[in-house]
PDB file of C-alpha atoms in Angstrom:
ATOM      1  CA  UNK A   1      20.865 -33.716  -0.728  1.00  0.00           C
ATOM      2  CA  UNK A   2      23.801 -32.281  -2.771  1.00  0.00           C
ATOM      3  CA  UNK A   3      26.933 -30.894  -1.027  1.00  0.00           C
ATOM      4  CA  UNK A   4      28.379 -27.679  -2.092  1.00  0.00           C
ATOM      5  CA  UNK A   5      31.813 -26.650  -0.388  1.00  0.00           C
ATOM      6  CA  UNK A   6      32.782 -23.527   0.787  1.00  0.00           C
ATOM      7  CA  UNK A   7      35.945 -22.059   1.283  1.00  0.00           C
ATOM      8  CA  UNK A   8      37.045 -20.092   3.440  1.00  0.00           C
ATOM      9  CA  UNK A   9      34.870 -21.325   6.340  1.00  0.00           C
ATOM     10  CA  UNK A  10      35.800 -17.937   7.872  1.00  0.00           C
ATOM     11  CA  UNK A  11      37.671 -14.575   7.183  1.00  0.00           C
ATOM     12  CA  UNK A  12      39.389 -11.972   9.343  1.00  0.00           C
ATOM     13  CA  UNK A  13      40.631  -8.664   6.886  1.00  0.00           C
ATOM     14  CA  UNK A  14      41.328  -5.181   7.188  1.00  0.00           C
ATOM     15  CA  UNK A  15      38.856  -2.457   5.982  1.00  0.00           C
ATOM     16  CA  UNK A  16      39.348  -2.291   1.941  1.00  0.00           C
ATOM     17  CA  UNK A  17      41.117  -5.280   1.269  1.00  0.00           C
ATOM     18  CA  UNK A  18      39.325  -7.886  -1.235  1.00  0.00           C
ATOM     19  CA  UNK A  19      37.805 -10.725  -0.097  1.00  0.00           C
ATOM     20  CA  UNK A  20      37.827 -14.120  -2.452  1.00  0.00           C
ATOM     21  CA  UNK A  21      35.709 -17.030  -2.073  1.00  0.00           C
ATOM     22  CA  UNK A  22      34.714 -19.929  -4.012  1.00  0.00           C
ATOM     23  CA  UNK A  23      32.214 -22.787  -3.796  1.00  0.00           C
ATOM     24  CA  UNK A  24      32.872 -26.761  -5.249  1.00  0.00           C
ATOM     25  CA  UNK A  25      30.584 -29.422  -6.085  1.00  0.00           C
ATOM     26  CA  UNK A  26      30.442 -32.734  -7.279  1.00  0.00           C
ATOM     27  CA  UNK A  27      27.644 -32.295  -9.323  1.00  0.00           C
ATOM     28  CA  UNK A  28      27.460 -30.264 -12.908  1.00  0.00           C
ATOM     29  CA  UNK A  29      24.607 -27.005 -11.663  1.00  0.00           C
ATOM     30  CA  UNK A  30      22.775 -24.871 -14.329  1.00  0.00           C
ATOM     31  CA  UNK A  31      22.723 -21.905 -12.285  1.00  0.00           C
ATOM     32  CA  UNK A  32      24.793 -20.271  -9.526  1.00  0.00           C
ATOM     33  CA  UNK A  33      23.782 -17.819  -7.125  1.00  0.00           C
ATOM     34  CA  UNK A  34      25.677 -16.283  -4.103  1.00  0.00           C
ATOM     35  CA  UNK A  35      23.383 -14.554  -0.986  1.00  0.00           C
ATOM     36  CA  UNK A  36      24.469 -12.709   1.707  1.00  0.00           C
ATOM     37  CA  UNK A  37      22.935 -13.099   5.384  1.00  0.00           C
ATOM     38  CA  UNK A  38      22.611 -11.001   8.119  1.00  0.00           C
ATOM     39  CA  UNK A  39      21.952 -12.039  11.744  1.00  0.00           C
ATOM     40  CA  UNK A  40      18.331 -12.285  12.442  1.00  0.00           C
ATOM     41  CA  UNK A  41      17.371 -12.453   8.879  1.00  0.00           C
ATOM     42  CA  UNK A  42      16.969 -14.658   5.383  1.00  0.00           C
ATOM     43  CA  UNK A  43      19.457 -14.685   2.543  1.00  0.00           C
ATOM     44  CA  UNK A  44      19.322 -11.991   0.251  1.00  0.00           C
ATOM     45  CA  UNK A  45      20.370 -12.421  -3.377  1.00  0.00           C
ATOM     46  CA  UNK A  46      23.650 -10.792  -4.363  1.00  0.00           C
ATOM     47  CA  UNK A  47      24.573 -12.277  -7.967  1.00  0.00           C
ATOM     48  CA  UNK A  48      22.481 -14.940 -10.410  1.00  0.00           C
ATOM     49  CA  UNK A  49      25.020 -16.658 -12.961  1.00  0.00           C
ATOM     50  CA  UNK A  50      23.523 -18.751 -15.687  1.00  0.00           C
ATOM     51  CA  UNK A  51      26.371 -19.957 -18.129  1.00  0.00           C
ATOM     52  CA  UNK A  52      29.967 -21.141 -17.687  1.00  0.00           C
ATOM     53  CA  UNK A  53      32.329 -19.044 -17.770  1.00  0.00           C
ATOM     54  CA  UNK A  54      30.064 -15.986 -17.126  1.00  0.00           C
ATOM     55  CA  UNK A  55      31.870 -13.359 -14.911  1.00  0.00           C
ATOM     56  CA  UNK A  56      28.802 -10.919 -13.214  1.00  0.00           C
ATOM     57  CA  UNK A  57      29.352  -7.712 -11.286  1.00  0.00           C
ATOM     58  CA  UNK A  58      26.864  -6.299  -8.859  1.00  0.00           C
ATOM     59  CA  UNK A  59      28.806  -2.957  -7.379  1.00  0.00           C
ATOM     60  CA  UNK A  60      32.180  -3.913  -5.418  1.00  0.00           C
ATOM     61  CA  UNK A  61      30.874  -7.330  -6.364  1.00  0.00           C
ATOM     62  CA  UNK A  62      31.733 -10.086  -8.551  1.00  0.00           C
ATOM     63  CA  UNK A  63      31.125 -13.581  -9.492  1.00  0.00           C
ATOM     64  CA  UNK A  64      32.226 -16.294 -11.755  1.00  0.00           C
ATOM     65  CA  UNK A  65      30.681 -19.457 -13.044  1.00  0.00           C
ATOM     66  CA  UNK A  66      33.184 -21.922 -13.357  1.00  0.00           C
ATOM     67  CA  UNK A  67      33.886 -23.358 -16.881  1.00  0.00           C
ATOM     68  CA  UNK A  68      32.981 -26.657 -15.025  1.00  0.00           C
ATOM     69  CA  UNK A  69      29.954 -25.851 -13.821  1.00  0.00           C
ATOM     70  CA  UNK A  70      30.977 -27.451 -10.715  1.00  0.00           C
ATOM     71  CA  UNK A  71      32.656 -24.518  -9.390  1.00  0.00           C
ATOM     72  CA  UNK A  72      31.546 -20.570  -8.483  1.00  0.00           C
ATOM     73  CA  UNK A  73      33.806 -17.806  -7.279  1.00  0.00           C
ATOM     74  CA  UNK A  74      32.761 -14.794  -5.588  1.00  0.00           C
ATOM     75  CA  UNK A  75      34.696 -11.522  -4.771  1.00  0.00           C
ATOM     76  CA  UNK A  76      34.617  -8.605  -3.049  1.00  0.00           C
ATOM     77  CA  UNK A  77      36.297  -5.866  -3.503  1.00  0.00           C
ATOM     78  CA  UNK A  78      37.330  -2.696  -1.018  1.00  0.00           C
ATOM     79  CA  UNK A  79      35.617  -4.114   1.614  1.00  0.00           C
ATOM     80  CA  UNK A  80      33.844  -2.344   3.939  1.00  0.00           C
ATOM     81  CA  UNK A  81      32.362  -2.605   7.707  1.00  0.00           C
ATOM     82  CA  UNK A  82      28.754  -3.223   6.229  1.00  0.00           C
ATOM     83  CA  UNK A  83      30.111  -6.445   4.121  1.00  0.00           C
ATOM     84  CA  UNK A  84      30.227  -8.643   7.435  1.00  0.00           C
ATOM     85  CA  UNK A  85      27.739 -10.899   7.237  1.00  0.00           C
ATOM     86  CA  UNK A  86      27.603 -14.750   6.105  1.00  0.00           C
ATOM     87  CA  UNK A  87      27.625 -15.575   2.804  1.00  0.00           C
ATOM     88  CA  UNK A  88      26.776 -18.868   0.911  1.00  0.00           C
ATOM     89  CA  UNK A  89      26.514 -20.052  -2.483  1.00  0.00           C
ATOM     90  CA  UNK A  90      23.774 -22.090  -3.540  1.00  0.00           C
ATOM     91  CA  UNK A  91      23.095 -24.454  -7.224  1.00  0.00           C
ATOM     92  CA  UNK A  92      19.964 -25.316  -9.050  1.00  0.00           C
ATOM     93  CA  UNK A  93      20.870 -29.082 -10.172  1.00  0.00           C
ATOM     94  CA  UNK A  94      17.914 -29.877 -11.920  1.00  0.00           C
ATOM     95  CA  UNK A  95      15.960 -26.633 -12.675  1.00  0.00           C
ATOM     96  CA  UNK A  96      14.234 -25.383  -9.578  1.00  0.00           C
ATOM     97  CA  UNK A  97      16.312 -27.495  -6.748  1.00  0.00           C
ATOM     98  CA  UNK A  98      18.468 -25.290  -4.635  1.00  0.00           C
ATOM     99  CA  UNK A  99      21.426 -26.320  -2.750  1.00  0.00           C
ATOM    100  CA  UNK A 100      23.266 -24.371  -0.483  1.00  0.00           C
ATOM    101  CA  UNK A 101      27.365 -24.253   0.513  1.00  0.00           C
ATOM    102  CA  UNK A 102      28.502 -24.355   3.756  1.00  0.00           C
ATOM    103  CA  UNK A 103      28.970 -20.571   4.219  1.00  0.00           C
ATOM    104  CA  UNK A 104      31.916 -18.399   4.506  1.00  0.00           C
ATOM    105  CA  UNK A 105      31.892 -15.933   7.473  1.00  0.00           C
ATOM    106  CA  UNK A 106      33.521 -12.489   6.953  1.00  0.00           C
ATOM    107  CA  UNK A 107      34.439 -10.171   9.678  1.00  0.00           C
ATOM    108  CA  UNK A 108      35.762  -6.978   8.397  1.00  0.00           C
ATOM    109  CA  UNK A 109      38.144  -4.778  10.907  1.00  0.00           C
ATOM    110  CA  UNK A 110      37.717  -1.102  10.893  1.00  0.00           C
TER     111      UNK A 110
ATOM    112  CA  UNK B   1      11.251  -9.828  -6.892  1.00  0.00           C
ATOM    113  CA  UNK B   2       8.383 -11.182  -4.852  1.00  0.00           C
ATOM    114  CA  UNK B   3       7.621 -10.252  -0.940  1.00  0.00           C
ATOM    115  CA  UNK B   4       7.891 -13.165   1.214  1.00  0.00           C
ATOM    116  CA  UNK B   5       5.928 -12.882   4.851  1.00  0.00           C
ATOM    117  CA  UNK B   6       6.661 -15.987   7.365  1.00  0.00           C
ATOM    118  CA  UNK B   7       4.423 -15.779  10.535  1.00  0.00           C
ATOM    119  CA  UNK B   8       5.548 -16.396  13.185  1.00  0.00           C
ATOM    120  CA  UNK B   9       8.767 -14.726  13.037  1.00  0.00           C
ATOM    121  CA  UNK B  10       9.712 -16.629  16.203  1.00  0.00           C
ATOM    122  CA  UNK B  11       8.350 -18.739  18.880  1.00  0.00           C
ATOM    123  CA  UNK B  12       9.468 -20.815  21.737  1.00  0.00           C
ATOM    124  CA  UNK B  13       7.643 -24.207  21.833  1.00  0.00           C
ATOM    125  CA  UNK B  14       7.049 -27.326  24.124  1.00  0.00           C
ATOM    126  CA  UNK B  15       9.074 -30.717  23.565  1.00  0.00           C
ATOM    127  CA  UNK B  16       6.076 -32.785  22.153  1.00  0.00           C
ATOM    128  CA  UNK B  17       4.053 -29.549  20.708  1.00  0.00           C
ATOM    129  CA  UNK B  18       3.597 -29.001  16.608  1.00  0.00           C
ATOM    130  CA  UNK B  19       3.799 -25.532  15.340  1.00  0.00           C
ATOM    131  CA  UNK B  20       2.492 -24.430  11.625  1.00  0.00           C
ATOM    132  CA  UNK B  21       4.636 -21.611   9.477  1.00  0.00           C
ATOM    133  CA  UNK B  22       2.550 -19.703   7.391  1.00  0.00           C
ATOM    134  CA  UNK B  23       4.355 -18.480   3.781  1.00  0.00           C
ATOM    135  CA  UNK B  24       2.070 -15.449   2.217  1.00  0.00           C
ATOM    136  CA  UNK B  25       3.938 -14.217  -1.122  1.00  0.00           C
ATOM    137  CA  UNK B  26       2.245 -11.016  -2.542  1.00  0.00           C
ATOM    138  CA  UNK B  27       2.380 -12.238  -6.049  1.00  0.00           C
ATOM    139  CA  UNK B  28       1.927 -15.700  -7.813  1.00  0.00           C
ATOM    140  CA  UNK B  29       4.380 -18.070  -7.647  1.00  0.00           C
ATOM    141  CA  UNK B  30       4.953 -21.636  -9.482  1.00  0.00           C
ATOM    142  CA  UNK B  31       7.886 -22.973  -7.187  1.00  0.00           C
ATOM    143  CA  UNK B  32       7.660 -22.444  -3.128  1.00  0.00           C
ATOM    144  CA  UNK B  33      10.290 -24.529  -1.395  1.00  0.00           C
ATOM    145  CA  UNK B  34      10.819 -24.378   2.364  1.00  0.00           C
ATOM    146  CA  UNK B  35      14.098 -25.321   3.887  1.00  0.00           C
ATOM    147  CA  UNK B  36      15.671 -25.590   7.609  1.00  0.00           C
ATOM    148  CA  UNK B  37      18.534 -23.714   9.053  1.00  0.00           C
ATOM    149  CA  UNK B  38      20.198 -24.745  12.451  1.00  0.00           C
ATOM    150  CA  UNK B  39      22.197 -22.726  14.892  1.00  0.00           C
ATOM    151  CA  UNK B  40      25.595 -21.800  12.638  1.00  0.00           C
ATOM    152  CA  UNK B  41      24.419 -24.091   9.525  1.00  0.00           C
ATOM    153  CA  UNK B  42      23.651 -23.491   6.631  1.00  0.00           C
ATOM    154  CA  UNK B  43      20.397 -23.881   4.657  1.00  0.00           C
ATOM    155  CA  UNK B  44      19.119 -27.845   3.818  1.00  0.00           C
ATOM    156  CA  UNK B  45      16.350 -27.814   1.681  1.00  0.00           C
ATOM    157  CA  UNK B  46      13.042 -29.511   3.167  1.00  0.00           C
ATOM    158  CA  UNK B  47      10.667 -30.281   0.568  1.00  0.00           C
ATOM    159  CA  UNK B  48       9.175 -28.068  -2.862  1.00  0.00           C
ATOM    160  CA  UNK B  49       5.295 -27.496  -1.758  1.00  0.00           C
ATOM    161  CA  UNK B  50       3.136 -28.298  -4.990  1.00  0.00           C
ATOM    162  CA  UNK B  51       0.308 -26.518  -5.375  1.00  0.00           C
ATOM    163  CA  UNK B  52      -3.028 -29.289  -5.403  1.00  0.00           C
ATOM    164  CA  UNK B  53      -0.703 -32.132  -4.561  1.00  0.00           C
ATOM    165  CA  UNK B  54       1.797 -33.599  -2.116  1.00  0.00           C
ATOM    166  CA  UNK B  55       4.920 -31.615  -1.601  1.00  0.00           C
ATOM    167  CA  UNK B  56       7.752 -33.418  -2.959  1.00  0.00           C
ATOM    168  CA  UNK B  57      10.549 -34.407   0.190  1.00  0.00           C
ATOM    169  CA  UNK B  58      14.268 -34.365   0.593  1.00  0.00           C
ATOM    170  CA  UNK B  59      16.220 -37.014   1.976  1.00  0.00           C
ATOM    171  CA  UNK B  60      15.734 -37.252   5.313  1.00  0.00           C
ATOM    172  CA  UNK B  61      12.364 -35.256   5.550  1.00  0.00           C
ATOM    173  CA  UNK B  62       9.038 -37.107   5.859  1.00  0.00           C
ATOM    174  CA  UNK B  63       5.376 -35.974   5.717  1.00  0.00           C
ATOM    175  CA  UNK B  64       4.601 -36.933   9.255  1.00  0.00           C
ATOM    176  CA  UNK B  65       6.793 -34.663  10.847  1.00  0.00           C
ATOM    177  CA  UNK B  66       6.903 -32.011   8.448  1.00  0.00           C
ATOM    178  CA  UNK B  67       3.384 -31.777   6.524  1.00  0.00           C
ATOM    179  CA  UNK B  68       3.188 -28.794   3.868  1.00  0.00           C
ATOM    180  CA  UNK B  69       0.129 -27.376   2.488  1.00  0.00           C
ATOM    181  CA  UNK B  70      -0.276 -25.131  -0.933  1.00  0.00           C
ATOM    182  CA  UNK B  71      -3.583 -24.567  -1.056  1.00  0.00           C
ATOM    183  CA  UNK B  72      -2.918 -22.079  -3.769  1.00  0.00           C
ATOM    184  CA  UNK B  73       0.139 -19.894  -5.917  1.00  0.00           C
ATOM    185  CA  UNK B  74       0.189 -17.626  -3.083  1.00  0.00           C
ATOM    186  CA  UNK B  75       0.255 -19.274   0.364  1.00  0.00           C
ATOM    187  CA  UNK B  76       1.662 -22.322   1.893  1.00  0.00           C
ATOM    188  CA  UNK B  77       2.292 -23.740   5.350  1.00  0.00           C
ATOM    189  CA  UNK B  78       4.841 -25.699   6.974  1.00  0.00           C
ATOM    190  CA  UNK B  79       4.238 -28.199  10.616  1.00  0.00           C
ATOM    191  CA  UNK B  80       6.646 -28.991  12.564  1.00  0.00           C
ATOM    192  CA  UNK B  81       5.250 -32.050  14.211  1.00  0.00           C
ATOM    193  CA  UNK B  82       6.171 -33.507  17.577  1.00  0.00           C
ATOM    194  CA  UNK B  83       9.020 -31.312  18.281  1.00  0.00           C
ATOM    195  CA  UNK B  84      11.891 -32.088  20.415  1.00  0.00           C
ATOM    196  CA  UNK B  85      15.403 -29.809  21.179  1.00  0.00           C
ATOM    197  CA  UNK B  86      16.863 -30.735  17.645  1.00  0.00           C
ATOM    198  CA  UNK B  87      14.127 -29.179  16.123  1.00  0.00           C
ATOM    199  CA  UNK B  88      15.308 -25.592  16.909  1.00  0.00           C
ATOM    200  CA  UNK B  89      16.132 -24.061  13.927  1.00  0.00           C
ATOM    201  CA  UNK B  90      15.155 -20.960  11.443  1.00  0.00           C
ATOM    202  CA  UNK B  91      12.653 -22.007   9.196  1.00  0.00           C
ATOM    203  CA  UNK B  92      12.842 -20.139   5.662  1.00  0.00           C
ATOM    204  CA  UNK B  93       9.674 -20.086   3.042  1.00  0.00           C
ATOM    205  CA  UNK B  94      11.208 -19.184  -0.621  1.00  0.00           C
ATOM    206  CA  UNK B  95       9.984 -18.727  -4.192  1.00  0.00           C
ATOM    207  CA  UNK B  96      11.638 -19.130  -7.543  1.00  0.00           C
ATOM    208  CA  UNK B  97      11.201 -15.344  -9.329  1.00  0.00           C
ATOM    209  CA  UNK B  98      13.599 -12.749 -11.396  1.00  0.00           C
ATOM    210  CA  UNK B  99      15.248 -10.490 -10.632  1.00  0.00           C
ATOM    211  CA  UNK B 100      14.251  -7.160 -12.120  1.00  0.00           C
ATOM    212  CA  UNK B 101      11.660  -8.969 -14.272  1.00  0.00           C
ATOM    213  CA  UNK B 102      14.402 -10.325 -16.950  1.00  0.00           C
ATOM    214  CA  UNK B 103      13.572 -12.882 -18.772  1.00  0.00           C
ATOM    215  CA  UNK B 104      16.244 -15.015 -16.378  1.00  0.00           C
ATOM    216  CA  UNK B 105      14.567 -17.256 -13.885  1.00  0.00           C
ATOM    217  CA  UNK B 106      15.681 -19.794 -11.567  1.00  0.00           C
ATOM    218  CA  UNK B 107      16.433 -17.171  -8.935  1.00  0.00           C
ATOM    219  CA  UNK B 108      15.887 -18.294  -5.014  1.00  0.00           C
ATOM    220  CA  UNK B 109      14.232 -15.296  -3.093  1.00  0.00           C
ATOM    221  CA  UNK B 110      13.660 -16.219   0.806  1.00  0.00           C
ATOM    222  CA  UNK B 111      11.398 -14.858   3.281  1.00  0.00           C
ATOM    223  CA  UNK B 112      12.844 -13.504   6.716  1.00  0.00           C
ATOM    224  CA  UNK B 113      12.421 -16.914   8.301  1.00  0.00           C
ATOM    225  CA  UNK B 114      10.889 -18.480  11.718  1.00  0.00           C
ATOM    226  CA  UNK B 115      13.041 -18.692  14.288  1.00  0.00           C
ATOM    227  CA  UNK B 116      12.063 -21.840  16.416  1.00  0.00           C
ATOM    228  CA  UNK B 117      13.314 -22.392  19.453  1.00  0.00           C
ATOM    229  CA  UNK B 118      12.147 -26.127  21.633  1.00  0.00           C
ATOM    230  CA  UNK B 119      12.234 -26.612  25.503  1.00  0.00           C
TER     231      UNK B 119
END
């Protein structure tokens, strides 16, 4: 399967800092998505992108599609206790066939 | 976006044992996809079940140990056949939908997964 890279692997911040993350591939994807996960459960869908270039916002939320397509950035802004969680990217290469990053782990300090 | 039900939810199993998943989505769905998740990993993508025919696998992933079923656009299982230690993972049904019914598709919603766990 296809390899999507994650970075960072983990983060460590202070109650309402930002967070950044991004996601790399190798491969050109039509779509970009970015889920969140909770302990215990499945990924939930925060942001769908569809073109390059597009810049989404869901809330404190927001996502890029790289002009590459072989790139997707995700922030978060003001974090908050409730943001910790793991989240991962994920690309449809060929219309309907999901990929997932490795994950980035956020811990958010009180 | 659809409502994804995985049964069981979790189970501890025998080394040697198969276990089937059962995926019931409360509306119809063209694309139902199951993928794997072990301990601190994240998701690999098993095989898309086709409805009336084969599911289609993933490097790495063969019928024998994991056969799918979609007997309809509503319902599929997954078997995890023979399993040993390694197969302990969280097992995760999803469907391609839309958000908020836009006209956007190619959206990935998952189910709350089976936790497996092998003695």
């Amino acid at each position: 399967g296809q390899q999507l890279n994650q970075s960072p692997q983990s983060m460590f911040i202070q109650e309402g800092e930002d967070v950044s993350m991004n996601c790399t591939s190798s491969s050109i994807f039509n779509t970009w998505l970015w889920y969140k996960q909770d302990p215990g459960e499945g990924p939930v869908l925060l942001i769908a992108l569809y073109k390059a270039g597009e810049l989404t916002s869901n809330g404190r939320l927001t996502a890029q599609f790289g002009t590459t397509r072989k790139d997707s950035f995700l922030n978060i802004s003001a974090s908050i206790p409730s943001d910790v969680g793991i989240y991962f990217c994920a690309g449809d290469l060929t219309g309907n066939q999901f990929y997932f990053g490795t994950g980035t782990s956020l811990t958010v300090i009180p | 976006s659809a409502v994804i039900s995985q049964k069981p939810s979790r189970d501890i199993c025998q080394r040697g044992t198969s276990l089937t998943i059962q995926c019931q989505v409360d509306s119809q769905v063209t694309m139902m996809f199951w993928y794997r998740q072990q301990p601190g990993q994240s998701l690999t993508l098993i095989a898309t079940a086709n409805q009336g025919s084969e599911a289609t696998y993933e490097s790495g992933f063969v019928i024998d140990k994991f056969p799918i079923s979609r007997p309809n656009l509503t319902f599929s299982t997954l078997t995890v056949s023979n399993m040993s230690p390694e197969d302990s993972s969280i097992y995760l049904c999803s469907v391609v939908g839309s958000l908020g019914g836009s006209a956007n598709t190619g959206e990935l919603f998952f189910g709350e997964g089976s936790r497996l766990t092998v003695l």
